[in-house]
PDB file of C-alpha atoms in Angstrom:
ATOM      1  CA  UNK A   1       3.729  24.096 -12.066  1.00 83.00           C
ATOM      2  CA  UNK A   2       0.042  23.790 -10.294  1.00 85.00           C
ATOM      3  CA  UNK A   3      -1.838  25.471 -13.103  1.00 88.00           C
ATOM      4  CA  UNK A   4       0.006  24.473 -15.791  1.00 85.00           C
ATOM      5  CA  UNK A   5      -1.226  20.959 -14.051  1.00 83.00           C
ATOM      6  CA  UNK A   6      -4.625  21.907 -13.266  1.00 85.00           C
ATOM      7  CA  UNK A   7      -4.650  23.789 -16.687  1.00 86.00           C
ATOM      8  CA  UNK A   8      -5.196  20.480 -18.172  1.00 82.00           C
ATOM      9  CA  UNK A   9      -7.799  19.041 -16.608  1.00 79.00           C
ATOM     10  CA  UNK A  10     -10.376  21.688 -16.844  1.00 79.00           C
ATOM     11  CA  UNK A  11     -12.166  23.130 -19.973  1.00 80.00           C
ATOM     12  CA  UNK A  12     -10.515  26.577 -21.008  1.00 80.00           C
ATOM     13  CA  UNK A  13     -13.610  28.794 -20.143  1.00 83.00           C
ATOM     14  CA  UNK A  14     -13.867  26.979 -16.812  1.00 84.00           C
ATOM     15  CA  UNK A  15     -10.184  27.632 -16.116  1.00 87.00           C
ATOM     16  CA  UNK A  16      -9.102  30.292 -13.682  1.00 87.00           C
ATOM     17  CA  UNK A  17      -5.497  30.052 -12.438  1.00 90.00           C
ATOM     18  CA  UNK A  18      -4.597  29.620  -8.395  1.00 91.00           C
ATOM     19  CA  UNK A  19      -3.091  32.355  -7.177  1.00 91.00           C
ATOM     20  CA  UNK A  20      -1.783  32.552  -3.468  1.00 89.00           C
ATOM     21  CA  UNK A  21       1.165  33.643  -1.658  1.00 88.00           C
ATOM     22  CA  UNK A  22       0.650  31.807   1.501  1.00 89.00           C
ATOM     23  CA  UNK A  23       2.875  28.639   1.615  1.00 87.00           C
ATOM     24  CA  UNK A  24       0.473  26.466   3.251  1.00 87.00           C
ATOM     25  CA  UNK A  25      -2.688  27.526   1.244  1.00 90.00           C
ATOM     26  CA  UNK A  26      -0.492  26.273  -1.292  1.00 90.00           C
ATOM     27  CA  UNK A  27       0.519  22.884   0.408  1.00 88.00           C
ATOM     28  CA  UNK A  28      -2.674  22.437   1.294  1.00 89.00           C
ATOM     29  CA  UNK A  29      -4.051  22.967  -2.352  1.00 90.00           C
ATOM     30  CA  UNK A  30      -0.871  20.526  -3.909  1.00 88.00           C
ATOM     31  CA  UNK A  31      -1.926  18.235  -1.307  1.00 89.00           C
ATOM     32  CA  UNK A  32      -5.609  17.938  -2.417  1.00 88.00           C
ATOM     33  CA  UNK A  33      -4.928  17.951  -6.254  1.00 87.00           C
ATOM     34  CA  UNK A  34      -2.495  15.178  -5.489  1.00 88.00           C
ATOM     35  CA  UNK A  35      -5.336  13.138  -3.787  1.00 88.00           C
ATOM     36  CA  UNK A  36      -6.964  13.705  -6.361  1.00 86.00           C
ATOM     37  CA  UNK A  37      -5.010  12.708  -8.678  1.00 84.00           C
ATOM     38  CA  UNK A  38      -3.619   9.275  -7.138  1.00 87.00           C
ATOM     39  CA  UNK A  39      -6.456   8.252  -6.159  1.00 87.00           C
ATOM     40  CA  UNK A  40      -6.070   4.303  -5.602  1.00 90.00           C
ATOM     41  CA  UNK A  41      -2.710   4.221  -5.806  1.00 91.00           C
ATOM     42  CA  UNK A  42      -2.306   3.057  -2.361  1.00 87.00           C
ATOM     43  CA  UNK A  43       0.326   6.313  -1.300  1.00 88.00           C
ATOM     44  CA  UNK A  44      -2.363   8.180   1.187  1.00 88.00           C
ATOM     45  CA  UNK A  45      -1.092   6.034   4.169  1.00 86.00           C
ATOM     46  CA  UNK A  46       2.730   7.105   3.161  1.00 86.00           C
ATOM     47  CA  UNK A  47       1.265  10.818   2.738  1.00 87.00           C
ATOM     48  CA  UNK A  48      -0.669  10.885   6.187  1.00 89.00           C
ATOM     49  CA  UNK A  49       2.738   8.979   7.682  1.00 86.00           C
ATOM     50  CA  UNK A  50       4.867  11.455   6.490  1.00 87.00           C
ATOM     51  CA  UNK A  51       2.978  14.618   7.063  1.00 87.00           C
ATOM     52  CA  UNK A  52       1.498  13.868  10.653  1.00 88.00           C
ATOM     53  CA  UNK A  53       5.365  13.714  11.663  1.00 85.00           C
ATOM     54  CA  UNK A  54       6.384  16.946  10.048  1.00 81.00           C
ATOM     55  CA  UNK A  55       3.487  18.668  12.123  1.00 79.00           C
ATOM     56  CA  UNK A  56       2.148  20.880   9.508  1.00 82.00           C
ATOM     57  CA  UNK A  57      -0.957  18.826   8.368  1.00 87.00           C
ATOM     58  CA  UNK A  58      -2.062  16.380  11.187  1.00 90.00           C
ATOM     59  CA  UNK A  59      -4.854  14.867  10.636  1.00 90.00           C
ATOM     60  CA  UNK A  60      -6.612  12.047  12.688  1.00 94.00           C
ATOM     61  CA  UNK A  61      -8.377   9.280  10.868  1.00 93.00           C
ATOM     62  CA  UNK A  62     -11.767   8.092  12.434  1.00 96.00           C
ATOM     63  CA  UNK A  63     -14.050   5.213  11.526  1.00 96.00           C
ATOM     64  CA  UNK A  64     -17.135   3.619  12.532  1.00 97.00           C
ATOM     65  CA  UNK A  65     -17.238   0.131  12.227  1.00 97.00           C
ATOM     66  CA  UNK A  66     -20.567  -1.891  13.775  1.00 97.00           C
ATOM     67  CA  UNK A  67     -21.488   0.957  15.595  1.00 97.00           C
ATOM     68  CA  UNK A  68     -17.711   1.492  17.763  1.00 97.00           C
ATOM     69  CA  UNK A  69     -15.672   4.195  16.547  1.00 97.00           C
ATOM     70  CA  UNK A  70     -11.670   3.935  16.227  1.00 96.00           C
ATOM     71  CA  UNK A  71      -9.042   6.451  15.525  1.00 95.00           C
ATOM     72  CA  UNK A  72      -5.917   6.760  14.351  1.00 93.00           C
ATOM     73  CA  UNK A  73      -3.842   9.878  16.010  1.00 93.00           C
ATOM     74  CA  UNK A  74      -1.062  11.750  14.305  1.00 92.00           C
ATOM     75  CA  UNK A  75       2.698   9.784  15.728  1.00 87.00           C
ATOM     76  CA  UNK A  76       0.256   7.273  16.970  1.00 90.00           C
ATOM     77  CA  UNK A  77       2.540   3.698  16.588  1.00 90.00           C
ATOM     78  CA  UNK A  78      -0.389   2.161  15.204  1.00 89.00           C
ATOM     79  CA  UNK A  79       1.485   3.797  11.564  1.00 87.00           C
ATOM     80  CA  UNK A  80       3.863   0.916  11.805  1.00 87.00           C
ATOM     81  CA  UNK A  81       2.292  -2.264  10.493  1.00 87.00           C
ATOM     82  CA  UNK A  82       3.246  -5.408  12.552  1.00 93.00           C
ATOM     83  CA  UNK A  83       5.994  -7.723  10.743  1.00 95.00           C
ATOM     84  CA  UNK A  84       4.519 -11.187  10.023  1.00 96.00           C
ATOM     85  CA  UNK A  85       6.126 -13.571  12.802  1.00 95.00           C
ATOM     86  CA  UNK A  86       7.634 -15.742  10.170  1.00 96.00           C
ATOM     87  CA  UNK A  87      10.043 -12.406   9.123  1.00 96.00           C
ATOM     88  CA  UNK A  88      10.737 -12.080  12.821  1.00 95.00           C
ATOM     89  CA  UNK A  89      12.131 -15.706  13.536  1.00 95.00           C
ATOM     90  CA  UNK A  90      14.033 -15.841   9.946  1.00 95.00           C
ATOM     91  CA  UNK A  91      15.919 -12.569  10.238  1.00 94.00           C
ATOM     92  CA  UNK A  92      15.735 -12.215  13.912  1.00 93.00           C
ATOM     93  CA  UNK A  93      14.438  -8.918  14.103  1.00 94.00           C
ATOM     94  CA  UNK A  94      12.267  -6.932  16.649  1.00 95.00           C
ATOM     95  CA  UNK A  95       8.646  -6.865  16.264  1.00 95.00           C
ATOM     96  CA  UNK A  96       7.408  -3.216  15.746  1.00 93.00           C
ATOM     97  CA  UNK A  97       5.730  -1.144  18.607  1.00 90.00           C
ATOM     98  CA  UNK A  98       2.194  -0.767  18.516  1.00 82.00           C
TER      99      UNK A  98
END
């Protein structure tokens, strides 16, 4: 399913088909194509979510902003966005933990 993907986005005498039998060169390689291909779709934070709790992938996000430098740890609770206050009071629910 990969190369008939990737089949289509290259010219035919650039072409060369992925071959591996490791299953996490592959992942990795699905991974980046999907990137790729979503790119501003607004689904990396879901992706990053979802594999920094399955273990295989973790990654840890860092940025410089004004010279101080923050980052974001795999199963850090900084993934859950905070639930605006006016949510919280109407449906009486529990803020998340950050």
């Amino acid at each position: 399913d990969l190369n008939f993907l990737l089949k289509n986005r290259w010219t035919k005498d650039l072409y060369v088909d992925f071959n591996a039998t490791d299953e996490t060169v592959i992942l990795q390689k699905i991974l980046m194509e999907r990137r790729k291909e979503l790119v501003f779709r607004g689904i990396r934070w879901s992706d990053l979510k979802r594999l920094n709790t399955e273990g295989k992938f973790p990654t840890t996000l860092k940025r410089v902003i004004d010279g101080q430098e923050y980052e974001l740890e795999p199963g850090s609770l900084k993934y859950a966005l905070l639930i605006p206050q006016d949510v919280i009071e109407l449906g009486k629910l529990e803020q998340n933990k950050r």
